[in-house]
PDB file of C-alpha atoms in Angstrom:
ATOM      1  CA  MET M 507     -41.468 -99.194 166.104  1.00 39.00           C
ATOM      2  CA  GLU M 508     -42.245 -98.186 162.555  1.00 42.00           C
ATOM      3  CA  ILE M 509     -45.812 -98.830 161.468  1.00 44.00           C
ATOM      4  CA  SER M 510     -46.271-100.358 158.031  1.00 49.00           C
ATOM      5  CA  GLY M 511     -47.323 -97.767 155.476  1.00 53.00           C
ATOM      6  CA  GLY M 512     -49.539-100.388 153.866  1.00 62.00           C
ATOM      7  CA  ILE M 513     -51.544-100.816 157.041  1.00 65.00           C
ATOM      8  CA  GLU M 514     -51.948 -97.092 157.601  1.00 68.00           C
ATOM      9  CA  ALA M 515     -53.094 -96.613 154.005  1.00 69.00           C
ATOM     10  CA  SER M 516     -56.540 -97.987 154.838  1.00 82.00           C
ATOM     11  CA  LEU M 517     -59.149 -96.511 157.152  1.00 87.00           C
ATOM     12  CA  GLY M 518     -59.302 -99.694 159.223  1.00 87.00           C
ATOM     13  CA  GLY M 519     -55.517 -99.710 159.367  1.00 89.00           C
ATOM     14  CA  ARG M 520     -55.402 -96.193 160.760  1.00 93.00           C
ATOM     15  CA  TYR M 521     -57.842 -97.139 163.512  1.00 95.00           C
ATOM     16  CA  ALA M 522     -55.851-100.323 164.216  1.00 94.00           C
ATOM     17  CA  SER M 523     -52.604 -98.322 164.400  1.00 94.00           C
ATOM     18  CA  ALA M 524     -54.132 -95.914 166.893  1.00 95.00           C
ATOM     19  CA  LEU M 525     -55.441 -98.784 169.051  1.00 96.00           C
ATOM     20  CA  PHE M 526     -52.099-100.576 168.814  1.00 96.00           C
ATOM     21  CA  GLN M 527     -50.170 -97.505 169.934  1.00 96.00           C
ATOM     22  CA  LEU M 528     -52.516 -96.958 172.891  1.00 95.00           C
ATOM     23  CA  ALA M 529     -52.339-100.623 173.910  1.00 96.00           C
ATOM     24  CA  ARG M 530     -48.564-100.708 173.568  1.00 95.00           C
ATOM     25  CA  ASP M 531     -48.100 -97.506 175.567  1.00 95.00           C
ATOM     26  CA  ASP M 532     -50.429 -98.806 178.319  1.00 95.00           C
ATOM     27  CA  ARG M 533     -48.785-102.281 178.227  1.00 95.00           C
ATOM     28  CA  GLN M 534     -52.116-103.851 177.355  1.00 96.00           C
ATOM     29  CA  LEU M 535     -51.277-105.470 174.011  1.00 95.00           C
ATOM     30  CA  GLN M 536     -52.161-108.996 175.115  1.00 94.00           C
ATOM     31  CA  SER M 537     -55.469-108.065 176.763  1.00 96.00           C
ATOM     32  CA  VAL M 538     -56.539-105.992 173.745  1.00 97.00           C
ATOM     33  CA  GLU M 539     -55.500-108.772 171.374  1.00 95.00           C
ATOM     34  CA  ASP M 540     -57.474-111.306 173.450  1.00 95.00           C
ATOM     35  CA  SER M 541     -60.519-109.011 173.463  1.00 96.00           C
ATOM     36  CA  LEU M 542     -60.304-108.498 169.700  1.00 96.00           C
ATOM     37  CA  ALA M 543     -60.118-112.284 169.240  1.00 93.00           C
ATOM     38  CA  ARG M 544     -63.420-112.595 171.142  1.00 95.00           C
ATOM     39  CA  VAL M 545     -64.913-109.840 168.968  1.00 96.00           C
ATOM     40  CA  ALA M 546     -63.712-111.603 165.788  1.00 93.00           C
ATOM     41  CA  ASP M 547     -65.190-114.891 166.990  1.00 91.00           C
ATOM     42  CA  THR M 548     -68.491-113.161 167.736  1.00 94.00           C
ATOM     43  CA  LEU M 549     -68.476-111.525 164.291  1.00 92.00           C
ATOM     44  CA  ALA M 550     -67.959-114.938 162.706  1.00 88.00           C
ATOM     45  CA  ASN M 551     -70.646-116.698 164.737  1.00 89.00           C
ATOM     46  CA  SER M 552     -73.358-114.122 165.418  1.00 93.00           C
ATOM     47  CA  PRO M 553     -75.511-112.823 162.566  1.00 93.00           C
ATOM     48  CA  GLU M 554     -77.037-110.313 164.991  1.00 94.00           C
ATOM     49  CA  PHE M 555     -73.622-108.839 165.861  1.00 94.00           C
ATOM     50  CA  ARG M 556     -72.649-108.701 162.164  1.00 92.00           C
ATOM     51  CA  GLN M 557     -75.904-106.838 161.500  1.00 93.00           C
ATOM     52  CA  LEU M 558     -75.147-104.396 164.326  1.00 93.00           C
ATOM     53  CA  THR M 559     -71.718-103.621 162.861  1.00 93.00           C
ATOM     54  CA  ALA M 560     -72.896-103.385 159.247  1.00 93.00           C
ATOM     55  CA  ASN M 561     -76.212-101.527 159.613  1.00 90.00           C
ATOM     56  CA  PRO M 562     -75.791 -98.047 158.059  1.00 87.00           C
ATOM     57  CA  VAL M 563     -79.178 -96.746 159.262  1.00 89.00           C
ATOM     58  CA  LEU M 564     -78.626 -97.543 162.932  1.00 89.00           C
ATOM     59  CA  SER M 565     -78.257 -94.320 164.920  1.00 91.00           C
ATOM     60  CA  ARG M 566     -74.961 -93.571 166.648  1.00 91.00           C
ATOM     61  CA  LYS M 567     -76.725 -93.782 170.008  1.00 93.00           C
ATOM     62  CA  ASP M 568     -78.235 -97.199 169.260  1.00 93.00           C
ATOM     63  CA  ALA M 569     -74.962 -98.521 167.810  1.00 92.00           C
ATOM     64  CA  SER M 570     -73.056 -97.304 170.876  1.00 93.00           C
ATOM     65  CA  ALA M 571     -75.607 -98.892 173.223  1.00 94.00           C
ATOM     66  CA  GLY M 572     -75.462-102.175 171.300  1.00 93.00           C
ATOM     67  CA  ILE M 573     -71.668-102.202 171.321  1.00 94.00           C
ATOM     68  CA  ALA M 574     -71.566-101.442 175.054  1.00 94.00           C
ATOM     69  CA  ALA M 575     -73.908-104.371 175.720  1.00 94.00           C
ATOM     70  CA  VAL M 576     -71.857-106.753 173.570  1.00 94.00           C
ATOM     71  CA  ALA M 577     -68.583-105.573 175.147  1.00 94.00           C
ATOM     72  CA  GLY M 578     -70.003-106.214 178.603  1.00 94.00           C
ATOM     73  CA  SER M 579     -71.275-109.679 177.726  1.00 94.00           C
ATOM     74  CA  LEU M 580     -67.942-110.634 176.122  1.00 95.00           C
ATOM     75  CA  GLY M 581     -65.936-109.317 179.062  1.00 95.00           C
ATOM     76  CA  LEU M 582     -63.770-107.062 176.924  1.00 96.00           C
ATOM     77  CA  ASP M 583     -60.996-105.025 178.486  1.00 96.00           C
ATOM     78  CA  PRO M 584     -61.753-101.300 179.084  1.00 96.00           C
ATOM     79  CA  LEU M 585     -59.474-100.024 176.292  1.00 97.00           C
ATOM     80  CA  THR M 586     -61.102-102.240 173.650  1.00 96.00           C
ATOM     81  CA  THR M 587     -64.562-101.338 174.971  1.00 96.00           C
ATOM     82  CA  ARG M 588     -63.797 -97.604 174.667  1.00 96.00           C
ATOM     83  CA  PHE M 589     -62.284 -98.158 171.226  1.00 97.00           C
ATOM     84  CA  LEU M 590     -65.418 -99.950 169.989  1.00 96.00           C
ATOM     85  CA  GLY M 591     -67.448 -97.031 171.371  1.00 95.00           C
ATOM     86  CA  VAL M 592     -65.333 -94.643 169.280  1.00 95.00           C
ATOM     87  CA  LEU M 593     -65.934 -96.779 166.186  1.00 95.00           C
ATOM     88  CA  ALA M 594     -69.680 -96.696 166.877  1.00 94.00           C
ATOM     89  CA  ALA M 595     -69.685 -92.937 167.486  1.00 93.00           C
ATOM     90  CA  ASN M 596     -67.759 -92.362 164.249  1.00 93.00           C
ATOM     91  CA  ARG M 597     -70.012 -94.758 162.298  1.00 92.00           C
ATOM     92  CA  ARG M 598     -67.034 -97.003 161.509  1.00 94.00           C
ATOM     93  CA  LEU M 599     -68.198-100.336 162.935  1.00 94.00           C
ATOM     94  CA  ASN M 600     -68.227-101.684 159.378  1.00 94.00           C
ATOM     95  CA  GLN M 601     -64.413-101.406 159.491  1.00 93.00           C
ATOM     96  CA  LEU M 602     -64.142-103.821 162.421  1.00 95.00           C
ATOM     97  CA  PRO M 603     -62.898-106.882 160.448  1.00 93.00           C
ATOM     98  CA  GLN M 604     -60.170-104.784 158.795  1.00 93.00           C
ATOM     99  CA  VAL M 605     -59.215-103.216 162.140  1.00 95.00           C
ATOM    100  CA  ILE M 606     -58.886-106.633 163.776  1.00 94.00           C
ATOM    101  CA  ARG M 607     -56.756-108.007 160.919  1.00 90.00           C
ATOM    102  CA  ALA M 608     -54.480-104.967 160.924  1.00 91.00           C
ATOM    103  CA  PHE M 609     -54.138-105.010 164.733  1.00 94.00           C
ATOM    104  CA  ARG M 610     -53.170-108.692 164.652  1.00 90.00           C
ATOM    105  CA  THR M 611     -50.513-107.927 162.050  1.00 88.00           C
ATOM    106  CA  LEU M 612     -49.125-105.029 164.081  1.00 91.00           C
ATOM    107  CA  ALA M 613     -49.048-107.070 167.296  1.00 92.00           C
ATOM    108  CA  ALA M 614     -47.370-110.027 165.570  1.00 87.00           C
ATOM    109  CA  ASN M 615     -44.741-107.752 164.011  1.00 87.00           C
ATOM    110  CA  HIS M 616     -44.137-106.248 167.452  1.00 91.00           C
ATOM    111  CA  ARG M 617     -43.437-109.757 168.786  1.00 89.00           C
ATOM    112  CA  GLY M 618     -41.220-110.613 165.793  1.00 87.00           C
ATOM    113  CA  GLU M 619     -43.825-112.913 164.260  1.00 87.00           C
ATOM    114  CA  THR M 620     -45.596-113.138 160.966  1.00 88.00           C
ATOM    115  CA  THR M 621     -49.361-113.661 160.892  1.00 86.00           C
ATOM    116  CA  ALA M 622     -51.086-116.248 158.761  1.00 89.00           C
ATOM    117  CA  GLU M 623     -54.808-116.489 158.092  1.00 90.00           C
ATOM    118  CA  VAL M 624     -55.673-120.181 157.708  1.00 93.00           C
ATOM    119  CA  THR M 625     -58.998-121.396 156.332  1.00 93.00           C
ATOM    120  CA  SER M 626     -59.880-125.076 156.615  1.00 93.00           C
ATOM    121  CA  ALA M 627     -62.993-127.105 155.856  1.00 91.00           C
ATOM    122  CA  HIS M 628     -63.026-128.492 159.412  1.00 92.00           C
ATOM    123  CA  PRO M 629     -61.588-127.218 162.713  1.00 92.00           C
ATOM    124  CA  LEU M 630     -57.880-128.032 163.129  1.00 93.00           C
ATOM    125  CA  ASP M 631     -56.785-129.903 166.252  1.00 94.00           C
ATOM    126  CA  ASP M 632     -53.809-128.793 168.353  1.00 93.00           C
ATOM    127  CA  GLY M 633     -51.430-131.236 166.645  1.00 94.00           C
ATOM    128  CA  GLN M 634     -52.379-129.998 163.177  1.00 94.00           C
ATOM    129  CA  VAL M 635     -51.977-126.365 164.257  1.00 93.00           C
ATOM    130  CA  ALA M 636     -48.532-127.093 165.721  1.00 94.00           C
ATOM    131  CA  ALA M 637     -47.412-128.947 162.583  1.00 94.00           C
ATOM    132  CA  LEU M 638     -48.684-126.148 160.341  1.00 94.00           C
ATOM    133  CA  LYS M 639     -46.912-123.519 162.465  1.00 93.00           C
ATOM    134  CA  GLN M 640     -43.667-125.488 162.166  1.00 94.00           C
ATOM    135  CA  GLN M 641     -43.983-125.828 158.372  1.00 93.00           C
ATOM    136  CA  LEU M 642     -44.765-122.143 157.957  1.00 92.00           C
ATOM    137  CA  ARG M 643     -41.918-121.164 160.305  1.00 91.00           C
ATOM    138  CA  GLN M 644     -39.507-123.105 158.066  1.00 92.00           C
ATOM    139  CA  ARG M 645     -40.970-121.491 154.945  1.00 90.00           C
ATOM    140  CA  VAL M 646     -40.884-117.854 156.129  1.00 88.00           C
ATOM    141  CA  GLY M 647     -37.941-118.045 158.523  1.00 88.00           C
ATOM    142  CA  ARG M 648     -39.678-116.614 161.590  1.00 88.00           C
ATOM    143  CA  ASP M 649     -42.397-117.520 164.078  1.00 89.00           C
ATOM    144  CA  VAL M 650     -45.914-117.529 162.687  1.00 90.00           C
ATOM    145  CA  ALA M 651     -49.088-116.607 164.568  1.00 87.00           C
ATOM    146  CA  LEU M 652     -52.047-118.516 163.107  1.00 89.00           C
ATOM    147  CA  HIS M 653     -55.600-117.230 162.938  1.00 86.00           C
ATOM    148  CA  THR M 654     -57.835-120.085 161.850  1.00 89.00           C
ATOM    149  CA  HIS M 655     -61.256-119.975 160.249  1.00 86.00           C
ATOM    150  CA  VAL M 656     -63.577-122.769 159.170  1.00 89.00           C
ATOM    151  CA  ASP M 657     -65.226-122.629 155.743  1.00 89.00           C
ATOM    152  CA  PRO M 658     -66.901-125.922 154.744  1.00 90.00           C
ATOM    153  CA  SER M 659     -67.255-124.694 151.140  1.00 91.00           C
ATOM    154  CA  ILE M 660     -63.541-125.364 150.461  1.00 91.00           C
ATOM    155  CA  LEU M 661     -64.405-129.085 150.926  1.00 89.00           C
ATOM    156  CA  GLY M 662     -60.948-130.022 152.259  1.00 89.00           C
ATOM    157  CA  GLY M 663     -57.329-128.900 152.337  1.00 90.00           C
ATOM    158  CA  LEU M 664     -56.223-125.444 153.439  1.00 92.00           C
ATOM    159  CA  VAL M 665     -56.043-121.869 152.244  1.00 93.00           C
ATOM    160  CA  VAL M 666     -53.175-119.990 153.922  1.00 93.00           C
ATOM    161  CA  ARG M 667     -52.583-116.254 153.557  1.00 91.00           C
ATOM    162  CA  ILE M 668     -49.325-114.741 154.793  1.00 89.00           C
ATOM    163  CA  GLY M 669     -49.262-111.066 153.935  1.00 78.00           C
ATOM    164  CA  SER M 670     -49.891-110.810 150.198  1.00 78.00           C
ATOM    165  CA  GLN M 671     -48.908-114.443 149.580  1.00 86.00           C
ATOM    166  CA  MET M 672     -51.622-117.094 149.313  1.00 90.00           C
ATOM    167  CA  ILE M 673     -51.175-120.873 149.377  1.00 89.00           C
ATOM    168  CA  ASP M 674     -54.388-122.544 148.213  1.00 90.00           C
ATOM    169  CA  SER M 675     -54.427-126.323 148.522  1.00 88.00           C
ATOM    170  CA  SER M 676     -58.196-126.577 148.887  1.00 89.00           C
ATOM    171  CA  ILE M 677     -60.118-129.320 147.178  1.00 89.00           C
ATOM    172  CA  ARG M 678     -62.517-126.716 145.770  1.00 88.00           C
ATOM    173  CA  THR M 679     -59.644-124.997 143.922  1.00 88.00           C
ATOM    174  CA  ARG M 680     -58.272-128.314 142.668  1.00 87.00           C
ATOM    175  CA  LEU M 681     -61.713-129.304 141.351  1.00 88.00           C
ATOM    176  CA  ASN M 682     -62.126-125.910 139.664  1.00 87.00           C
ATOM    177  CA  SER M 683     -58.688-126.287 138.023  1.00 87.00           C
ATOM    178  CA  LEU M 684     -59.577-129.777 136.833  1.00 87.00           C
ATOM    179  CA  ALA M 685     -62.891-128.508 135.417  1.00 87.00           C
ATOM    180  CA  HIS M 686     -61.101-125.732 133.513  1.00 87.00           C
ATOM    181  CA  ALA M 687     -58.512-128.182 132.180  1.00 89.00           C
ATOM    182  CA  MET M 688     -61.239-130.522 130.960  1.00 88.00           C
ATOM    183  CA  LYS M 689     -62.987-127.694 129.090  1.00 86.00           C
ATOM    184  CA  GLY M 690     -59.891-127.534 126.978  1.00 68.00           C
TER     185      GLY M 690
END
């Protein structure tokens, strides 16, 4: 499989490509992807974990110990746990969001899917997710893996990113457009 040059152009992308190749070779793609989903969820919901990954003055030893503790509590697979240890040892934990995004893209491409990052003001139920997947499948012509996020500041509607394309139907954007139009 050819790895996208765009992904490998970034530091996080290079780490994601290395993890992807290891997971693929060991037939552990799904378990690594599941573990990274738990890490992404923890990043989104735990200020303490975000601080651990973003703190530039934390020693390598302390960062590695913190990551090991988090990996154990999240029940991460051994490959992902070792990978996070490498990120901590190399002082690259700040690249974790980019690594996760790039890994998801690589895994989806491997399965013949396209990934879409979906932001909504409220959590989407299963029916809404299924309907959105179907609409996006018709638009892009292939299966779409959705990664949803909640951001109440968009007020309503959705923001969908597929690769470099963005579909913004959020109420916040519509209100901003209306405000600019009224300014004249």
